[in-house]
Amino acid sequence: GKENNNALELSGGECQRVAMARAIANKPELIIADEPTGNLDSKTGKNIVDLLKKLNDGGLTIIMVTHDKELAKTASKIITMKDGRIERGNR
């Protein structure tokens, strides 16, 4: 396995999965995900989104920040910000 690898030896996707594992290890009620698919290839990004969706379906609240409009469409509620101010909320 990679349990003995230095963080610099892990890929972006591996680092993202480690961060996700750390985030859910203590069974939190809320996860704040800042650009969870940023810098990931599309396959790894989809895996991360699928995991977030599964966690959310299981009752975990997810607050996600993204510039990816397609990713935002997967959310149950979207709040749009512009210049640091809430512009609108929908759904």
Coordinates of C-alpha atoms in Angstrom, one line a residue:
G1 CA 0.0 0.0 0.0
K2 CA 0.9 3.6 0.2
E3 CA 0.6 4.0 3.9
N4 CA 4.3 4.7 4.2
N5 CA 4.5 7.2 1.3
N6 CA 5.4 10.8 1.8
A7 CA 2.6 13.2 0.8
L8 CA 4.8 14.5 -2.0
E9 CA 4.8 11.0 -3.5
L10 CA 1.0 10.8 -3.8
S11 CA -1.0 12.0 -6.8
G12 CA -3.6 14.8 -6.6
G13 CA -6.4 12.2 -6.5
E14 CA -4.7 10.2 -3.8
C15 CA -4.2 13.3 -1.7
Q16 CA -7.8 14.3 -2.2
R17 CA -9.0 10.8 -1.1
V18 CA -6.7 10.9 2.0
A19 CA -8.2 14.3 2.9
M20 CA -11.7 12.9 2.4
A21 CA -10.9 9.9 4.6
R22 CA -9.6 12.2 7.3
A23 CA -12.6 14.4 7.1
I24 CA -15.1 11.5 7.6
A25 CA -13.1 9.5 10.1
N26 CA -14.7 11.1 13.1
K27 CA -18.2 11.0 11.6
P28 CA -18.8 14.7 11.4
E29 CA -22.3 16.2 10.8
L30 CA -20.8 18.7 8.3
I31 CA -18.1 18.7 5.7
I32 CA -16.9 21.9 4.0
A33 CA -15.4 21.0 0.6
D34 CA -13.5 23.8 -1.1
E35 CA -13.0 23.0 -4.8
P36 CA -13.1 19.2 -4.1
T37 CA -12.5 18.4 -7.8
G38 CA -9.9 21.1 -8.5
N39 CA -6.7 19.9 -10.1
L40 CA -8.1 16.4 -10.6
D41 CA -8.7 14.5 -13.8
S42 CA -12.3 13.9 -14.7
K43 CA -12.4 10.2 -13.6
T44 CA -11.0 11.0 -10.1
G45 CA -13.2 14.1 -9.8
K46 CA -16.2 12.0 -10.5
N47 CA -15.1 9.5 -7.8
I48 CA -14.9 12.4 -5.3
V49 CA -18.3 13.8 -6.3
D50 CA -19.8 10.3 -6.1
L51 CA -18.4 9.9 -2.6
L52 CA -19.7 13.3 -1.5
K53 CA -23.1 12.4 -2.9
K54 CA -23.2 9.1 -1.1
L55 CA -22.2 10.8 2.2
N56 CA -24.9 13.4 1.7
D57 CA -27.5 10.7 0.9
G58 CA -26.5 9.1 4.2
G59 CA -27.4 12.3 6.1
L60 CA -24.1 14.2 6.1
T61 CA -24.4 17.9 5.3
I62 CA -22.0 19.0 2.6
I63 CA -21.1 22.7 2.0
M64 CA -19.1 22.8 -1.3
V65 CA -17.4 25.7 -2.9
T66 CA -16.8 25.4 -6.7
H67 CA -16.4 27.4 -9.9
D68 CA -17.6 24.3 -11.8
K69 CA -21.2 25.0 -13.0
E70 CA -21.7 21.3 -13.9
L71 CA -20.6 20.2 -10.5
A72 CA -22.9 22.8 -8.9
K73 CA -25.8 21.4 -10.7
T74 CA -25.5 18.2 -8.6
A75 CA -26.2 20.1 -5.4
S76 CA -29.6 20.2 -3.7
K77 CA -29.2 23.9 -3.1
I78 CA -27.1 26.5 -4.9
I79 CA -26.0 29.9 -3.5
T80 CA -24.2 32.1 -6.0
M81 CA -21.7 34.7 -4.8
K82 CA -20.2 37.6 -6.7
D83 CA -17.6 40.0 -5.4
G84 CA -17.9 38.5 -1.9
R85 CA -21.7 39.0 -1.7
I86 CA -24.5 36.5 -2.0
E87 CA -26.1 37.2 -5.3
R88 CA -28.9 34.6 -5.3
G89 CA -29.9 31.3 -3.9
N90 CA -32.0 28.7 -5.6
R91 CA -33.4 25.2 -5.3

